[in-house]
């Protein structure tokens, strides 16, 4: 404020001197010119000294940046949409906005690997331009998520519509696993139609939109055939991207050992890892008789199969997750399977799922890693999920609230915990997009 006042006074003085100049004789004109020079110089240097080098400085937060093995209290400076530096003490006076993050965690912007955001108003379109999907911006920033990957909502036929309606109109970064089914995730018979599972067309469209399409998705197929998985992997090979498998169901269930060892490649993703489906139509990773993680599941992880949570409405059971986490079988990636059917039941949101894994015994930095850096690597977007100097400034400021909290699953199995993640502030591309309690000073900046 003081600088602005001074600048105003200088400008007024200059204006006065210029007025005098025009009404003076030569001698006086020379004197006035000297004065004007001095004033201009003062104004120029004044503006250099007062120039602010950063858009945002986050002060005093506990930074967890798994890519760079940072787990310490540090300041973070942001400018021009990028991380400028991390240091023990960055001068807050040099920032347009200062975030007071004392007592909070500062992490890379979270990436939700499995969400359903192809919202639309077509009746009976399920998760592909239908009402069961959600608009991304309404559900992301408030939980620290800056990037969502839509898991198979769009197929190659509907991807241009998905891009036009959702990707191009969202502040959230929206990426896509293209459904192996050309019609996308329209539910019912559409997802059973093997004639609409064209590896070549999928790969063709994925290459055309490679900025957005990060892989292929198989979902909800019921039957003994391997065709949907194999077509997706074929498309994955053609486009050099991973596939994500929701293994559907069959009676008797298909072998997940065969899936991991014979059909998938290292880097391919098995979602709904901790699901125990009613009717036992899918094999589980934890043996329900012994409560032990099956030995070939450990082998599959070693082989490079990515185990994703994909919590969803019916795809997470504590009876699977608790023994797995106890044994150290952590998910590679933590994701929600967000849609209207999951968010209002036990899943809630990304932070609720992360809180459950923390409570089950997964270490805090592993929980953050599985929601940031590992996810970025899995989708081959290593410019995301980290806060290195020069990286895109996607940042989440999280509070680990203390209190009495209950966490339950779809069966009503409940565990109680004393802490729970809450999102205090989210920064996407260097801009504050969510601030729960107004911890930014000033809260709003014009022309930013
Ligand atoms: Zn899903």
Tab-separated table of C-alpha atoms and ligand atoms in Angstrom:
chain	number	residue	atom	x	y	z
A	1	UNK	CA	0.000	0.000	0.000
A	2	UNK	CA	2.776	2.365	0.989
A	3	UNK	CA	4.557	1.712	-2.298
A	4	UNK	CA	1.395	2.513	-4.224
A	5	UNK	CA	0.957	5.812	-2.340
A	6	UNK	CA	4.562	6.791	-2.984
A	7	UNK	CA	4.195	5.977	-6.675
A	8	UNK	CA	1.074	8.161	-6.813
A	9	UNK	CA	2.916	11.091	-5.185
A	10	UNK	CA	5.807	10.764	-7.643
A	11	UNK	CA	3.385	10.810	-10.560
A	12	UNK	CA	1.663	13.922	-9.186
A	13	UNK	CA	5.008	15.712	-8.795
A	14	UNK	CA	5.961	14.762	-12.348
A	15	UNK	CA	2.681	16.081	-13.639
A	16	UNK	CA	3.236	19.416	-11.850
A	17	UNK	CA	6.772	19.751	-13.183
A	18	UNK	CA	5.609	19.074	-16.729
A	19	UNK	CA	2.919	21.775	-16.391
A	20	UNK	CA	5.515	24.289	-15.145
A	21	UNK	CA	7.872	23.304	-17.980
A	22	UNK	CA	5.520	24.537	-20.657
A	23	UNK	CA	5.123	27.930	-19.035
A	24	UNK	CA	8.776	28.677	-18.345
A	25	UNK	CA	11.775	30.375	-19.980
A	26	UNK	CA	14.824	28.407	-21.204
A	27	UNK	CA	16.801	28.562	-17.954
A	28	UNK	CA	13.954	27.398	-15.837
A	29	UNK	CA	13.131	24.724	-18.422
A	30	UNK	CA	16.631	23.225	-17.955
A	31	UNK	CA	16.231	23.108	-14.183
A	32	UNK	CA	12.818	21.498	-14.490
A	33	UNK	CA	14.154	18.919	-16.938
A	34	UNK	CA	16.800	17.852	-14.394
A	35	UNK	CA	14.119	17.486	-11.736
A	36	UNK	CA	11.976	15.421	-14.092
A	37	UNK	CA	14.954	13.142	-14.812
A	38	UNK	CA	15.497	12.567	-11.104
A	39	UNK	CA	11.837	11.783	-10.517
A	40	UNK	CA	11.742	9.338	-13.436
A	41	UNK	CA	14.853	7.578	-12.152
A	42	UNK	CA	13.340	7.262	-8.659
A	43	UNK	CA	10.133	5.876	-10.120
A	44	UNK	CA	12.065	3.370	-12.241
A	45	UNK	CA	14.291	2.054	-9.437
A	46	UNK	CA	11.385	2.106	-7.031
A	47	UNK	CA	9.448	-0.223	-9.264
A	48	UNK	CA	12.420	-2.590	-9.555
A	49	UNK	CA	12.885	-2.737	-5.792
A	50	UNK	CA	9.180	-3.298	-5.156
A	51	UNK	CA	8.744	-5.848	-7.976
A	52	UNK	CA	7.392	-9.101	-6.535
A	53	UNK	CA	9.253	-12.172	-7.695
A	54	UNK	CA	6.645	-14.782	-6.776
A	55	UNK	CA	2.941	-15.186	-7.318
A	56	UNK	CA	2.507	-17.391	-4.251
A	57	UNK	CA	4.686	-18.427	-1.336
A	58	UNK	CA	3.455	-21.300	0.847
A	59	UNK	CA	4.979	-20.726	4.281
A	60	UNK	CA	5.858	-23.223	6.978
A	61	UNK	CA	4.100	-26.353	5.685
A	62	UNK	CA	5.390	-29.913	5.984
A	63	UNK	CA	6.278	-30.749	2.395
A	64	UNK	CA	5.890	-34.341	1.237
A	65	UNK	CA	7.193	-34.769	-2.294
A	66	UNK	CA	7.883	-38.483	-2.798
A	67	UNK	CA	9.576	-38.054	-6.191
A	68	UNK	CA	12.328	-35.971	-4.597
A	69	UNK	CA	12.334	-37.749	-1.214
A	70	UNK	CA	11.331	-34.530	0.537
A	71	UNK	CA	9.632	-34.977	3.916
A	72	UNK	CA	10.351	-31.783	5.890
A	73	UNK	CA	9.064	-28.345	6.853
A	74	UNK	CA	9.855	-26.033	3.935
A	75	UNK	CA	8.553	-23.019	2.042
A	76	UNK	CA	7.419	-23.317	-1.563
A	77	UNK	CA	7.564	-20.438	-4.062
A	78	UNK	CA	5.386	-20.400	-7.166
A	79	UNK	CA	5.404	-18.125	-10.221
A	80	UNK	CA	4.156	-18.222	-13.826
A	81	UNK	CA	2.289	-21.460	-13.173
A	82	UNK	CA	5.465	-23.299	-12.112
A	83	UNK	CA	7.229	-24.257	-8.909
A	84	UNK	CA	10.138	-21.797	-8.615
A	85	UNK	CA	11.885	-23.151	-5.549
A	86	UNK	CA	11.653	-25.023	-2.258
A	87	UNK	CA	13.741	-23.665	0.604
A	88	UNK	CA	13.889	-23.435	4.371
A	89	UNK	CA	12.948	-19.762	4.427
A	90	UNK	CA	11.576	-17.855	1.455
A	91	UNK	CA	10.891	-14.137	1.915
A	92	UNK	CA	7.101	-13.787	1.956
A	93	UNK	CA	7.395	-10.075	1.121
A	94	UNK	CA	8.359	-11.086	-2.394
A	95	UNK	CA	5.001	-12.752	-3.042
A	96	UNK	CA	1.668	-11.462	-4.283
A	97	UNK	CA	-0.070	-14.027	-2.082
A	98	UNK	CA	1.152	-15.875	0.983
A	99	UNK	CA	-0.344	-19.148	2.200
A	100	UNK	CA	0.062	-19.871	5.890
A	101	UNK	CA	0.470	-23.669	5.923
A	102	UNK	CA	1.854	-24.076	9.428
A	103	UNK	CA	0.844	-27.444	10.855
A	104	UNK	CA	-0.340	-28.688	7.456
A	105	UNK	CA	1.005	-30.991	4.777
A	106	UNK	CA	2.000	-29.596	1.404
A	107	UNK	CA	1.874	-32.244	-1.309
A	108	UNK	CA	1.760	-32.399	-5.100
A	109	UNK	CA	-1.778	-31.932	-6.474
A	110	UNK	CA	-3.511	-35.303	-6.098
A	111	UNK	CA	-4.217	-37.469	-9.137
A	112	UNK	CA	-7.326	-39.640	-9.061
A	113	UNK	CA	-6.548	-42.514	-11.421
A	114	UNK	CA	-10.069	-43.909	-11.539
A	115	UNK	CA	-13.016	-41.504	-11.725
A	116	UNK	CA	-16.124	-41.075	-13.855
A	117	UNK	CA	-16.514	-37.520	-15.109
A	118	UNK	CA	-18.163	-37.956	-18.529
A	119	UNK	CA	-21.254	-36.220	-17.214
A	120	UNK	CA	-24.166	-35.667	-19.575
A	121	UNK	CA	-27.917	-35.490	-19.590
A	122	UNK	CA	-28.704	-38.419	-21.860
A	123	UNK	CA	-31.045	-40.818	-20.062
A	124	UNK	CA	-29.826	-44.432	-19.865
A	125	UNK	CA	-26.246	-43.492	-20.762
A	126	UNK	CA	-24.809	-44.594	-17.412
A	127	UNK	CA	-21.184	-43.333	-17.173
A	128	UNK	CA	-20.843	-42.202	-20.779
A	129	UNK	CA	-22.508	-38.798	-21.229
A	130	UNK	CA	-25.024	-39.819	-18.579
A	131	UNK	CA	-26.258	-38.780	-15.161
A	132	UNK	CA	-24.329	-41.289	-13.048
A	133	UNK	CA	-21.041	-39.516	-13.879
A	134	UNK	CA	-20.152	-36.201	-12.194
A	135	UNK	CA	-18.753	-32.872	-13.420
A	136	UNK	CA	-15.073	-32.827	-12.437
A	137	UNK	CA	-14.708	-29.298	-11.003
A	138	UNK	CA	-17.509	-29.876	-8.487
A	139	UNK	CA	-15.659	-32.761	-6.820
A	140	UNK	CA	-11.928	-32.342	-7.367
A	141	UNK	CA	-10.387	-29.130	-5.990
A	142	UNK	CA	-12.245	-29.409	-2.687
A	143	UNK	CA	-10.303	-32.621	-1.982
A	144	UNK	CA	-6.902	-31.578	-3.334
A	145	UNK	CA	-7.316	-33.351	-6.672
A	146	UNK	CA	-5.939	-31.437	-9.663
A	147	UNK	CA	-5.985	-34.269	-12.222
A	148	UNK	CA	-8.628	-36.940	-12.802
A	149	UNK	CA	-8.464	-39.842	-15.178
A	150	UNK	CA	-11.859	-40.834	-16.498
A	151	UNK	CA	-11.837	-44.627	-16.445
A	152	UNK	CA	-13.552	-45.756	-19.598
A	153	UNK	CA	-16.539	-43.417	-19.790
A	154	UNK	CA	-15.760	-42.552	-23.383
A	155	UNK	CA	-15.084	-45.034	-26.159
A	156	UNK	CA	-13.388	-44.117	-29.414
A	157	UNK	CA	-16.755	-43.127	-30.904
A	158	UNK	CA	-17.685	-40.761	-28.074
A	159	UNK	CA	-14.279	-39.352	-27.163
A	160	UNK	CA	-14.638	-36.181	-29.313
A	161	UNK	CA	-17.879	-35.365	-27.449
A	162	UNK	CA	-16.193	-36.028	-24.092
A	163	UNK	CA	-13.379	-33.672	-25.062
A	164	UNK	CA	-15.735	-30.957	-26.296
A	165	UNK	CA	-18.159	-31.065	-23.355
A	166	UNK	CA	-15.954	-31.964	-20.417
A	167	UNK	CA	-12.183	-31.811	-21.016
A	168	UNK	CA	-12.263	-28.439	-22.789
A	169	UNK	CA	-14.647	-26.915	-20.241
A	170	UNK	CA	-13.047	-28.023	-16.981
A	171	UNK	CA	-10.470	-26.299	-14.839
A	172	UNK	CA	-9.485	-29.729	-13.542
A	173	UNK	CA	-6.974	-31.537	-15.761
A	174	UNK	CA	-9.050	-34.358	-17.260
A	175	UNK	CA	-7.379	-37.374	-18.869
A	176	UNK	CA	-8.925	-40.560	-20.193
A	177	UNK	CA	-8.672	-44.318	-20.309
A	178	UNK	CA	-10.565	-45.011	-23.505
A	179	UNK	CA	-13.067	-47.840	-23.149
A	180	UNK	CA	-12.240	-50.822	-25.371
A	181	UNK	CA	-15.948	-50.710	-26.237
A	182	UNK	CA	-16.462	-48.113	-28.987
A	183	UNK	CA	-19.713	-46.888	-27.436
A	184	UNK	CA	-17.984	-46.398	-24.069
A	185	UNK	CA	-19.462	-47.190	-20.659
A	186	UNK	CA	-23.121	-47.071	-21.628
A	187	UNK	CA	-24.002	-50.048	-19.459
A	188	UNK	CA	-25.941	-53.229	-20.167
A	189	UNK	CA	-25.626	-54.903	-23.547
A	190	UNK	CA	-23.277	-52.240	-24.947
A	191	UNK	CA	-20.472	-53.391	-22.670
A	192	UNK	CA	-20.921	-57.048	-23.653
A	193	UNK	CA	-20.650	-56.441	-27.388
A	194	UNK	CA	-17.368	-57.972	-28.531
A	195	UNK	CA	-17.999	-56.747	-32.068
A	196	UNK	CA	-17.542	-53.212	-30.748
A	197	UNK	CA	-14.089	-53.897	-29.244
A	198	UNK	CA	-11.765	-52.738	-31.991
A	199	UNK	CA	-8.095	-52.536	-30.966
A	200	UNK	CA	-7.052	-50.729	-34.139
A	201	UNK	CA	-9.655	-47.967	-33.918
A	202	UNK	CA	-8.902	-47.495	-30.212
A	203	UNK	CA	-5.183	-47.127	-30.881
A	204	UNK	CA	-5.901	-44.788	-33.805
A	205	UNK	CA	-8.017	-42.421	-31.687
A	206	UNK	CA	-5.602	-42.651	-28.736
A	207	UNK	CA	-2.737	-41.520	-30.963
A	208	UNK	CA	-4.879	-38.734	-32.391
A	209	UNK	CA	-5.613	-37.398	-28.887
A	210	UNK	CA	-2.449	-38.461	-27.098
A	211	UNK	CA	-2.430	-35.300	-24.984
A	212	UNK	CA	-5.509	-36.646	-23.185
A	213	UNK	CA	-5.749	-40.426	-23.665
A	214	UNK	CA	-3.401	-42.249	-21.304
A	215	UNK	CA	-4.595	-45.838	-21.745
A	216	UNK	CA	-7.483	-48.241	-22.348
A	217	UNK	CA	-10.105	-49.677	-20.044
A	218	UNK	CA	-11.908	-52.981	-19.858
A	219	UNK	CA	-14.957	-53.053	-17.591
A	220	UNK	CA	-18.037	-54.989	-16.608
A	221	UNK	CA	-17.614	-57.826	-19.079
A	222	UNK	CA	-19.407	-60.925	-17.912
A	223	UNK	CA	-18.359	-64.195	-19.485
A	224	UNK	CA	-15.554	-66.711	-19.813
A	225	UNK	CA	-13.868	-65.049	-22.812
A	226	UNK	CA	-10.492	-63.323	-22.688
A	227	UNK	CA	-11.289	-61.284	-25.803
A	228	UNK	CA	-11.996	-57.909	-24.062
A	229	UNK	CA	-8.696	-58.056	-22.103
A	230	UNK	CA	-6.679	-59.204	-25.086
A	231	UNK	CA	-8.129	-56.546	-27.400
A	232	UNK	CA	-7.348	-53.836	-24.851
A	233	UNK	CA	-3.770	-55.072	-24.461
A	234	UNK	CA	-3.443	-55.197	-28.257
A	235	UNK	CA	-4.584	-51.554	-28.418
A	236	UNK	CA	-2.183	-50.750	-25.569
A	237	UNK	CA	0.714	-52.222	-27.531
A	238	UNK	CA	-0.223	-50.286	-30.661
A	239	UNK	CA	-0.468	-46.962	-28.808
A	240	UNK	CA	2.253	-47.715	-26.222
A	241	UNK	CA	0.013	-47.031	-23.227
A	242	UNK	CA	-1.161	-49.152	-20.274
A	243	UNK	CA	-4.557	-50.793	-19.855
A	244	UNK	CA	-6.775	-50.743	-16.782
A	245	UNK	CA	-8.770	-53.866	-15.993
A	246	UNK	CA	-12.061	-53.995	-14.130
A	247	UNK	CA	-12.256	-57.769	-14.358
A	248	UNK	CA	-16.044	-58.045	-14.547
A	249	UNK	CA	-17.296	-61.449	-13.506
A	250	UNK	CA	-18.035	-65.019	-14.453
A	251	UNK	CA	-19.174	-68.323	-12.954
A	252	UNK	CA	-16.791	-69.917	-12.251
A	253	UNK	CA	-14.492	-66.849	-11.995
A	254	UNK	CA	-11.634	-66.492	-14.475
A	255	UNK	CA	-8.149	-66.934	-12.999
A	256	UNK	CA	-6.534	-63.660	-11.890
A	257	UNK	CA	-3.191	-65.473	-11.896
A	258	UNK	CA	-3.630	-66.110	-15.604
A	259	UNK	CA	-4.650	-62.480	-16.069
A	260	UNK	CA	-1.570	-61.095	-14.291
A	261	UNK	CA	0.960	-63.544	-15.652
A	262	UNK	CA	-0.220	-64.340	-19.173
A	263	UNK	CA	-2.449	-61.544	-20.469
A	264	UNK	CA	-1.234	-58.294	-18.919
A	265	UNK	CA	2.094	-56.551	-19.361
A	266	UNK	CA	4.183	-54.952	-16.602
A	267	UNK	CA	2.692	-51.474	-16.129
A	268	UNK	CA	-0.872	-52.611	-16.805
A	269	UNK	CA	-3.350	-51.827	-14.046
A	270	UNK	CA	-5.641	-54.085	-12.039
A	271	UNK	CA	-8.330	-51.880	-10.472
A	272	UNK	CA	-10.781	-52.795	-7.663
A	273	UNK	CA	-7.920	-54.654	-5.961
A	274	UNK	CA	-9.668	-55.104	-2.595
A	275	UNK	CA	-13.090	-56.131	-3.917
A	276	UNK	CA	-15.022	-59.124	-2.699
A	277	UNK	CA	-18.044	-59.344	-4.975
A	278	UNK	CA	-21.339	-60.780	-3.893
A	279	UNK	CA	-21.903	-64.155	-5.514
A	280	UNK	CA	-18.115	-64.661	-5.806
A	281	UNK	CA	-18.068	-63.939	-9.508
A	282	UNK	CA	-14.484	-62.631	-9.313
A	283	UNK	CA	-11.414	-64.117	-7.689
A	284	UNK	CA	-9.965	-62.159	-4.736
A	285	UNK	CA	-6.347	-61.153	-4.045
A	286	UNK	CA	-6.592	-62.238	-0.391
A	287	UNK	CA	-7.486	-65.882	0.185
A	288	UNK	CA	-10.781	-65.736	2.095
A	289	UNK	CA	-10.012	-69.004	3.910
A	290	UNK	CA	-6.514	-68.136	5.191
A	291	UNK	CA	-6.716	-64.304	5.124
A	292	UNK	CA	-3.359	-64.274	3.323
A	293	UNK	CA	-2.397	-62.462	0.139
A	294	UNK	CA	-2.080	-65.155	-2.501
A	295	UNK	CA	1.537	-65.883	-3.397
A	296	UNK	CA	1.074	-65.292	-7.124
A	297	UNK	CA	-0.345	-61.827	-6.281
A	298	UNK	CA	2.993	-60.912	-4.675
A	299	UNK	CA	4.702	-62.298	-7.764
A	300	UNK	CA	2.451	-60.244	-10.020
A	301	UNK	CA	3.368	-57.074	-8.140
A	302	UNK	CA	7.035	-57.941	-8.572
A	303	UNK	CA	6.372	-58.502	-12.253
A	304	UNK	CA	5.136	-54.900	-12.482
A	305	UNK	CA	1.363	-55.273	-12.419
A	306	UNK	CA	-0.083	-52.086	-10.922
A	307	UNK	CA	-2.637	-52.627	-8.152
A	308	UNK	CA	-5.156	-49.782	-7.988
A	309	UNK	CA	-7.829	-49.232	-5.322
A	310	UNK	CA	-10.789	-48.067	-7.488
A	311	UNK	CA	-12.935	-47.986	-4.339
A	312	UNK	CA	-16.345	-47.434	-5.996
A	313	UNK	CA	-19.771	-48.432	-4.766
A	314	UNK	CA	-19.154	-52.175	-4.490
A	315	UNK	CA	-15.434	-52.650	-5.058
A	316	UNK	CA	-13.836	-52.304	-1.631
A	317	UNK	CA	-14.029	-54.644	1.378
A	318	UNK	CA	-12.185	-54.210	4.652
A	319	UNK	CA	-12.017	-58.008	4.909
A	320	UNK	CA	-9.705	-57.924	1.861
A	321	UNK	CA	-7.886	-54.639	2.534
A	322	UNK	CA	-7.041	-55.012	6.242
A	323	UNK	CA	-5.125	-58.325	5.975
A	324	UNK	CA	-3.457	-57.098	2.772
A	325	UNK	CA	-2.228	-53.830	4.312
A	326	UNK	CA	-1.160	-55.625	7.476
A	327	UNK	CA	0.978	-57.902	5.331
A	328	UNK	CA	2.475	-54.883	3.540
A	329	UNK	CA	0.562	-55.413	0.324
A	330	UNK	CA	-0.076	-51.720	-0.348
A	331	UNK	CA	-1.886	-50.462	-3.417
A	332	UNK	CA	0.395	-48.866	-6.023
A	333	UNK	CA	-2.261	-46.238	-6.636
A	334	UNK	CA	-5.164	-44.939	-4.546
A	335	UNK	CA	-8.259	-43.925	-6.500
A	336	UNK	CA	-11.948	-43.382	-5.945
A	337	UNK	CA	-14.046	-44.777	-8.817
A	338	UNK	CA	-16.022	-41.562	-8.292
A	339	UNK	CA	-19.629	-41.426	-9.515
A	340	UNK	CA	-22.999	-40.614	-7.965
A	341	UNK	CA	-23.345	-44.234	-6.855
A	342	UNK	CA	-20.093	-44.262	-4.840
A	343	UNK	CA	-19.632	-40.730	-3.491
A	344	UNK	CA	-22.763	-40.825	-1.352
A	345	UNK	CA	-22.077	-44.266	0.088
A	346	UNK	CA	-18.939	-45.349	1.965
A	347	UNK	CA	-16.392	-44.101	-0.593
A	348	UNK	CA	-17.005	-40.298	-0.271
A	349	UNK	CA	-13.906	-38.876	-1.979
A	350	UNK	CA	-10.155	-39.236	-2.584
A	351	UNK	CA	-9.209	-37.989	0.892
A	352	UNK	CA	-11.664	-40.335	2.602
A	353	UNK	CA	-10.117	-43.310	0.771
A	354	UNK	CA	-6.605	-42.080	1.651
A	355	UNK	CA	-7.640	-41.684	5.302
A	356	UNK	CA	-8.774	-45.324	5.376
A	357	UNK	CA	-5.437	-46.587	4.083
A	358	UNK	CA	-3.598	-44.416	6.624
A	359	UNK	CA	-5.749	-45.854	9.401
A	360	UNK	CA	-5.159	-49.418	8.207
A	361	UNK	CA	-1.417	-48.854	8.645
A	362	UNK	CA	-0.094	-47.662	5.304
A	363	UNK	CA	2.597	-45.039	6.075
A	364	UNK	CA	1.658	-41.415	5.394
A	365	UNK	CA	4.297	-40.783	2.729
A	366	UNK	CA	3.269	-44.013	0.948
A	367	UNK	CA	-0.371	-42.849	0.964
A	368	UNK	CA	0.688	-39.534	-0.604
A	369	UNK	CA	2.967	-41.276	-3.119
A	370	UNK	CA	0.127	-43.595	-4.200
A	371	UNK	CA	-2.020	-40.523	-4.898
A	372	UNK	CA	0.636	-38.440	-6.683
A	373	UNK	CA	4.015	-39.568	-7.996
A	374	UNK	CA	3.304	-43.268	-8.614
A	375	UNK	CA	0.056	-42.355	-10.367
A	376	UNK	CA	1.890	-39.885	-12.612
A	377	UNK	CA	4.405	-42.601	-13.512
A	378	UNK	CA	1.688	-45.175	-14.206
A	379	UNK	CA	0.028	-42.897	-16.768
A	380	UNK	CA	3.438	-41.773	-18.111
A	381	UNK	CA	2.830	-38.153	-17.131
A	382	UNK	CA	5.949	-37.562	-15.090
A	383	UNK	CA	5.533	-33.793	-15.394
A	384	UNK	CA	2.714	-34.260	-12.850
A	385	UNK	CA	2.610	-35.570	-9.275
A	386	UNK	CA	5.721	-33.795	-7.989
A	387	UNK	CA	6.849	-30.377	-6.806
A	388	UNK	CA	10.348	-30.146	-8.234
A	389	UNK	CA	11.620	-26.689	-9.208
A	390	UNK	CA	10.281	-26.055	-12.725
A	391	UNK	CA	7.361	-28.490	-12.382
A	392	UNK	CA	3.747	-27.525	-13.084
A	393	UNK	CA	2.493	-25.849	-9.895
A	394	UNK	CA	-0.273	-28.273	-8.892
A	395	UNK	CA	-0.236	-28.366	-5.096
A	396	UNK	CA	-2.514	-29.583	-2.312
A	397	UNK	CA	-2.355	-28.269	1.245
A	398	UNK	CA	-3.825	-30.910	3.530
A	399	UNK	CA	-4.774	-30.855	7.150
A	400	UNK	CA	-4.753	-34.071	9.159
A	401	UNK	CA	-7.742	-33.393	11.389
A	402	UNK	CA	-7.756	-34.907	14.867
A	403	UNK	CA	-10.990	-36.213	16.364
A	404	UNK	CA	-13.241	-39.251	16.382
A	405	UNK	CA	-14.018	-40.566	12.932
A	406	UNK	CA	-15.811	-43.623	11.597
A	407	UNK	CA	-14.961	-45.381	8.345
A	408	UNK	CA	-17.117	-48.133	6.936
A	409	UNK	CA	-17.399	-50.203	3.787
A	410	UNK	CA	-20.295	-51.429	1.617
A	411	UNK	CA	-21.027	-54.298	4.010
A	412	UNK	CA	-21.256	-52.037	7.097
A	413	UNK	CA	-17.857	-53.201	8.442
A	414	UNK	CA	-16.678	-50.180	10.431
A	415	UNK	CA	-13.346	-49.075	11.846
A	416	UNK	CA	-12.724	-45.999	13.977
A	417	UNK	CA	-9.829	-43.593	13.765
A	418	UNK	CA	-8.472	-40.430	15.328
A	419	UNK	CA	-7.384	-38.616	12.202
A	420	UNK	CA	-8.724	-37.764	8.822
A	421	UNK	CA	-7.425	-35.799	5.818
A	422	UNK	CA	-9.093	-32.525	4.988
A	423	UNK	CA	-8.172	-30.262	2.083
A	424	UNK	CA	-7.281	-26.733	3.166
A	425	UNK	CA	-6.135	-25.346	-0.163
A	426	UNK	CA	-5.607	-26.424	-3.758
A	427	UNK	CA	-3.403	-24.810	-6.394
A	428	UNK	CA	-3.788	-25.798	-10.047
A	429	UNK	CA	-1.246	-24.487	-12.566
A	430	UNK	CA	-0.045	-21.797	-10.161
A	431	UNK	CA	-3.513	-20.488	-9.347
A	432	UNK	CA	-5.380	-20.921	-6.061
A	433	UNK	CA	-8.573	-22.755	-6.973
A	434	UNK	CA	-9.817	-23.707	-3.498
A	435	UNK	CA	-9.213	-22.255	-0.038
A	436	UNK	CA	-11.347	-23.778	2.722
A	437	UNK	CA	-10.636	-21.349	5.563
A	438	UNK	CA	-9.050	-18.377	3.811
A	439	UNK	CA	-5.446	-19.175	4.788
A	440	UNK	CA	-4.187	-17.008	1.907
A	441	UNK	CA	-3.178	-13.363	2.356
A	442	UNK	CA	-4.598	-11.561	0.463
A	443	UNK	CA	-7.355	-14.012	-0.434
A	444	UNK	CA	-8.017	-12.513	-3.854
A	445	UNK	CA	-5.605	-10.828	-6.234
A	446	UNK	CA	-6.889	-8.881	-9.206
A	447	UNK	CA	-5.538	-9.591	-12.690
A	448	UNK	CA	-3.821	-12.758	-11.635
B	1	LIG	ZN1	-15.194	-47.347	-12.466
